[in-house]
Short mmCIF file of C-alpha atoms in Angstrom, two decimals:
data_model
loop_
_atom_site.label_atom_id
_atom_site.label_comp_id
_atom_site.label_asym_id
_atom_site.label_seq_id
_atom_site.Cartn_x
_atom_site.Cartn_y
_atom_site.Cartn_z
CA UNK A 26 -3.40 8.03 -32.46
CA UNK A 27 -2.21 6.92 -29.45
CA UNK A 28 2.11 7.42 -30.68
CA UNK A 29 4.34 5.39 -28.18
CA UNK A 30 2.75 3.19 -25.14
CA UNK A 31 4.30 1.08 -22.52
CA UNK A 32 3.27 -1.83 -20.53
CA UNK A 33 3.45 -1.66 -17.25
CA UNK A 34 3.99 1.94 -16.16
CA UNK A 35 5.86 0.57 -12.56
CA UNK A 36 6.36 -2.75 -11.42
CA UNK A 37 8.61 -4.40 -8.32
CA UNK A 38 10.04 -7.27 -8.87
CA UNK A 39 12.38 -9.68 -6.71
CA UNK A 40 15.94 -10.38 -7.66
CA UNK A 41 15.69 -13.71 -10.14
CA UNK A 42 12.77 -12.83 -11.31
CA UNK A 43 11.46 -12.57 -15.05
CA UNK A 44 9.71 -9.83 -16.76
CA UNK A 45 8.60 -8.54 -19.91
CA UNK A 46 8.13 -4.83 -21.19
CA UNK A 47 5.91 -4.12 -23.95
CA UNK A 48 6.34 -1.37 -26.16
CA UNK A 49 3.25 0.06 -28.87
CA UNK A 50 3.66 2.55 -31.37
CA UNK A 51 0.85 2.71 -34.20
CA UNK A 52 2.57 5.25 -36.17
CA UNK A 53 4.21 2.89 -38.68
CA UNK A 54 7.65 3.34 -37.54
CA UNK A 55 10.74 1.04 -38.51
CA UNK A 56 12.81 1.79 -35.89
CA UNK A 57 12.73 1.15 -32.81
CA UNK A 58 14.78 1.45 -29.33
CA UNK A 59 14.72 0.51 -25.40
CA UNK A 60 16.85 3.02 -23.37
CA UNK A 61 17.14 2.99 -19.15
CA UNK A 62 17.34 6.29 -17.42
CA UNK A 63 19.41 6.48 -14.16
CA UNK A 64 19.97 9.60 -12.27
CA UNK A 65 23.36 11.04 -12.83
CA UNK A 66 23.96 8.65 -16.01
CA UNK A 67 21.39 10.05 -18.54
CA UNK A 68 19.54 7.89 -20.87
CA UNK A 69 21.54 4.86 -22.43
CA UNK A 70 20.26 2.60 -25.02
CA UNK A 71 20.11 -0.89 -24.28
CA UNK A 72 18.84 -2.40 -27.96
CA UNK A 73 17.00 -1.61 -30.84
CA UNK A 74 15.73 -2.33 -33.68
CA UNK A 75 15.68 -0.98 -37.36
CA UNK A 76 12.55 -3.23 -38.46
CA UNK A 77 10.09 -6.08 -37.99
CA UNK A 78 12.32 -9.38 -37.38
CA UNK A 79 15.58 -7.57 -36.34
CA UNK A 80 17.37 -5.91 -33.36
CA UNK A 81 20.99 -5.07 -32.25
CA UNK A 82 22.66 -3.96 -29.00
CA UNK A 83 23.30 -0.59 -27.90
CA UNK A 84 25.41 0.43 -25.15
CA UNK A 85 24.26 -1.68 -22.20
CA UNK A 86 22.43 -4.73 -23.41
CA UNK A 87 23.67 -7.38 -20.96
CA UNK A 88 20.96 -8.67 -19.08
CA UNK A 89 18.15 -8.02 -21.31
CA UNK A 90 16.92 -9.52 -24.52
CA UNK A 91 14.73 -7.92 -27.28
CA UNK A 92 12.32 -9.56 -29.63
CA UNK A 93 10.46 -7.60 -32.61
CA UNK A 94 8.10 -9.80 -33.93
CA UNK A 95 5.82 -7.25 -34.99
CA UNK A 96 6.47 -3.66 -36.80
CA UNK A 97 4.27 -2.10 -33.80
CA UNK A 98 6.00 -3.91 -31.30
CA UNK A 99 9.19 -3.99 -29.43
CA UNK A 100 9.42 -6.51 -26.06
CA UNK A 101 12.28 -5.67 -23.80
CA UNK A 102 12.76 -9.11 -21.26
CA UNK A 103 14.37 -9.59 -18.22
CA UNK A 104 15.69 -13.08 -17.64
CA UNK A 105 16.91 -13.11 -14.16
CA UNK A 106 16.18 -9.46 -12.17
CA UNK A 107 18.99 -7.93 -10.43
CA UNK A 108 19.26 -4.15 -8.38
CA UNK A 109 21.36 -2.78 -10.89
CA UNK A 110 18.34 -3.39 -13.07
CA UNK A 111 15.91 -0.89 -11.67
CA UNK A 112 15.76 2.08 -13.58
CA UNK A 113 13.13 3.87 -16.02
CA UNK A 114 12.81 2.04 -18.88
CA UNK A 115 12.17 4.58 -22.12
CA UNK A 116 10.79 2.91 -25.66
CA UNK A 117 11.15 5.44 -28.42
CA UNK A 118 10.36 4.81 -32.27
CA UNK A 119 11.20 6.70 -35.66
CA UNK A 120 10.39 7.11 -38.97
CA UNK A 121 13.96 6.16 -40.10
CA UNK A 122 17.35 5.79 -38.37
CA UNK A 123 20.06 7.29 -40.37
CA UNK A 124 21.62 8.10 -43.55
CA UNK A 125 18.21 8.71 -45.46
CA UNK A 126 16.82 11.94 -43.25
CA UNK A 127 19.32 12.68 -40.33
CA UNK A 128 16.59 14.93 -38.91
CA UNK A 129 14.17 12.33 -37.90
CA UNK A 130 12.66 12.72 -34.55
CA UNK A 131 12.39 9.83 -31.91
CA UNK A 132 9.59 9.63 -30.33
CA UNK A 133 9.26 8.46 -26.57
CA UNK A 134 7.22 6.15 -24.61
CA UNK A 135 5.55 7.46 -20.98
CA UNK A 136 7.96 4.67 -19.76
CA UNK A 137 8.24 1.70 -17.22
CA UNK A 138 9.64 2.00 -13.71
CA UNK A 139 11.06 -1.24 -12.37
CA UNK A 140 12.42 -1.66 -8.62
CA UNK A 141 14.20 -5.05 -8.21
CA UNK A 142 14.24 -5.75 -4.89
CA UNK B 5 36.10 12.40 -22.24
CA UNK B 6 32.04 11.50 -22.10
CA UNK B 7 30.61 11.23 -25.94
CA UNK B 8 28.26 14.34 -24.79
CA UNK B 9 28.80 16.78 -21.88
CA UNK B 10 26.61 19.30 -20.25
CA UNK B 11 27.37 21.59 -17.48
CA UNK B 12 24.02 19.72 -15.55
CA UNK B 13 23.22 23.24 -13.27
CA UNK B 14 20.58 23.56 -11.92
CA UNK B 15 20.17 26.82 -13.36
CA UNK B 16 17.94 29.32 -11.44
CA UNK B 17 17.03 31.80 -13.52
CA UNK B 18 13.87 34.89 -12.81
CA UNK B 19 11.05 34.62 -15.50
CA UNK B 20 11.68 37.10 -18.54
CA UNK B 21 15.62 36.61 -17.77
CA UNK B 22 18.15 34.82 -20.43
CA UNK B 23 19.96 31.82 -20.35
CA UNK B 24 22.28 29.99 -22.38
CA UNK B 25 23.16 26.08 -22.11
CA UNK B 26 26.33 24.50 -23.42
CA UNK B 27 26.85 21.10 -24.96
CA UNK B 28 30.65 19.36 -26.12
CA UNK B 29 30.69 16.38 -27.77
CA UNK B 30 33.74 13.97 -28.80
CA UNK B 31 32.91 12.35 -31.96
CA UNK B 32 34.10 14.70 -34.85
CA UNK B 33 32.08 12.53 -37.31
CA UNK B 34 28.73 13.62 -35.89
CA UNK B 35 25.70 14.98 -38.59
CA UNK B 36 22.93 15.61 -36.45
CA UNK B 37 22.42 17.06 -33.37
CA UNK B 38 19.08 17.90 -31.19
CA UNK B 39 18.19 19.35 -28.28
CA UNK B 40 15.03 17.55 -26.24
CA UNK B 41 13.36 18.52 -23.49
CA UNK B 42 12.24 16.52 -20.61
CA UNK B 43 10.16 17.23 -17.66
CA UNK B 44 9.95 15.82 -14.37
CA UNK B 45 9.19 12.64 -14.23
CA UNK B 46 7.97 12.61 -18.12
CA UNK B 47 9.33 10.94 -21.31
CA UNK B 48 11.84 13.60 -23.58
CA UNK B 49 10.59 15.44 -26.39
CA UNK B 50 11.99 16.96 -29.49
CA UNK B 51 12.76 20.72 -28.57
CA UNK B 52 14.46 21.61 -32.11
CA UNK B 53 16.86 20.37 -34.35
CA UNK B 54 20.15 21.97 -34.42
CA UNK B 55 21.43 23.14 -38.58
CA UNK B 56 24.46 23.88 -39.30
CA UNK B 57 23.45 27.82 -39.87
CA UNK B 58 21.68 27.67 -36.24
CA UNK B 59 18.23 27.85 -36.18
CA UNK B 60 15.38 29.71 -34.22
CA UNK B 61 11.86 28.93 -32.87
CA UNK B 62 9.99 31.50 -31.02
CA UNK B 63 11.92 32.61 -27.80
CA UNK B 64 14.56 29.83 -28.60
CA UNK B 65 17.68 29.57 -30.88
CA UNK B 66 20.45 26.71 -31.60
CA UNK B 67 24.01 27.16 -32.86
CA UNK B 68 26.37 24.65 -33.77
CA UNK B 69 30.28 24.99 -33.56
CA UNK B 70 31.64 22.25 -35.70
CA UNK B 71 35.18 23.17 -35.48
CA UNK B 72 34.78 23.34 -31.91
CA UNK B 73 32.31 20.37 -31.32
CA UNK B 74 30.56 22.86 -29.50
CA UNK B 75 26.38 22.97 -29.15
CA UNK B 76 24.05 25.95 -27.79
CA UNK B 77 20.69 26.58 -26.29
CA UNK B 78 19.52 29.82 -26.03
CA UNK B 79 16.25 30.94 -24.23
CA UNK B 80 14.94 34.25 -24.01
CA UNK B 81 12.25 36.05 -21.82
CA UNK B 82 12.08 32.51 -19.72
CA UNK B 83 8.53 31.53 -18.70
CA UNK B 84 7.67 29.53 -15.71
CA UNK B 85 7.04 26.70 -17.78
CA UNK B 86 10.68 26.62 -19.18
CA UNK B 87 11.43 24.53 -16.39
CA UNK B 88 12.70 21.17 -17.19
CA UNK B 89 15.72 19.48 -18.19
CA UNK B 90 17.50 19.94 -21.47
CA UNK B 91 19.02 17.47 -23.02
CA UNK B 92 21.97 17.55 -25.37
CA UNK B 93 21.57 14.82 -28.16
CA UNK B 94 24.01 13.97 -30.84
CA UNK B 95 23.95 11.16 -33.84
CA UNK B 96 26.99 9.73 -36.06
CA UNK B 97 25.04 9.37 -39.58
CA UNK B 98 25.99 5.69 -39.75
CA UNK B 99 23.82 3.41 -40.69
CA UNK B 100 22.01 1.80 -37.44
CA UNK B 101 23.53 4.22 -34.93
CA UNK B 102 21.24 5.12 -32.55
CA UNK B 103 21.12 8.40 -30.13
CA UNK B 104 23.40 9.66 -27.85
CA UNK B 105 22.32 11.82 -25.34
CA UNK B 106 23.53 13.93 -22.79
CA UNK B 107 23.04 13.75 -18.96
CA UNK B 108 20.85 17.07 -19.49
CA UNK B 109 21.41 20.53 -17.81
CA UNK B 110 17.81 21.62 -15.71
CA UNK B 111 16.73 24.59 -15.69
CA UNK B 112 14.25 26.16 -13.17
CA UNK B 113 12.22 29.35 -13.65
CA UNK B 114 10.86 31.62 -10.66
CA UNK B 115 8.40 34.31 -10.44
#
């Protein structure tokens, strides 16, 4: 049981360029989220996704697009790379989101660090 | 004023000593609230949900101040491996709302 894997674990990119993250979690979760971790700003969610087929924004989704095509998989893209993009990219999954058991636990990725250049 | 706010330290504490972390957060309509740890350089994890009566695990205990928005963190007899970041994490209970977490508070633990 491997829980929550990403793809790559660093990665440098040039501004304009395109990227994809992958995110893996084999513990049958429907929900699922991308967050970006700058110092001083703390973790901020960029988009999820409460199952297989759909996603929504979060707090800072400009720039990126999501797709969930599969239940154990979440892609994070980058269209056009810019410097305000590099960060640590966190994937993190649950059981359920809310309303059902507020105690769920998310749980997180090893993550992705991307320098745009 | 920031959704969830913690006093970030760094708090330099000896090992067996006590220490207490504070979280505020803004949204009066908030159900659940967490408190995950994260090491350097390492994904967060889960340290313990946070109940309405507090709640203890071991050498650590959570209270929550509804009426004053108002989170804790207590660790006792701090071990070397204590050191890490803390972070403060809060959820409305609507449907599709997602986490909202604190900058974190880090703590460090000497011999």
């Amino acid at each position: 049981n491997a829980g929550v894997t990403q793809t790559p674990k660093f990665r440098v990119l040039k501004t304009g360029q395109s990227m994809t993250l992958l995110c893996a979690q084999d513990m049958n979760h429907e929900y699922m989220y991308w967050y970006r971790q700058d110092p001083g700003m703390g973790l901020r969610l960029i988009h999820y996704s409460v199952g297989e087929g759909t996603t929504a924004k979060g707090e800072v989704p400009d720039g990126y697009n999501v797709s969930r095509l599969k239940k154990q998989n979440f892609l994070l893209g980058l269209e056009s790379a810019a410097p305000s993009q590099t960060s640590v990219y966190f994937c993190a999954s649950s059981f359920v989101g809310s309303g059902t058991n507020p105690f769920e636990t998310q749980y997180f990725g090893p993550g992705t660090r991307l320098l745009v250049l | 004023r920031k959704e969830v706010e913690q006093d970030p330290g760094p708090f330099n504490v000896p090992e067996g000593a006590t220490v207490a972390f504070n979280c505020t957060y803004s949204n009066s309509a908030s159900q659940s609230f967490f408190w995950y740890r994260q090491d350097c350089r390492k994904e967060p994890k889960l340290l313990m949900s946070v109940y309405s009566s507090g709640n203890e695990d071991g050498r650590f205990t959570a209270q929550l101040n509804r009426a004053s928005q108002y989170i804790s963190l207590l660790i006792r007899d701090s071990k070397l491996s204590d050191s890490a970041t803390y972070l403060c994490v809060v959820r409305a209970n609507q449907a599709g709302t997602a986490l909202i977490f604190g900058k974190g508070t880090t703590l460090s633990v000497s011999s």
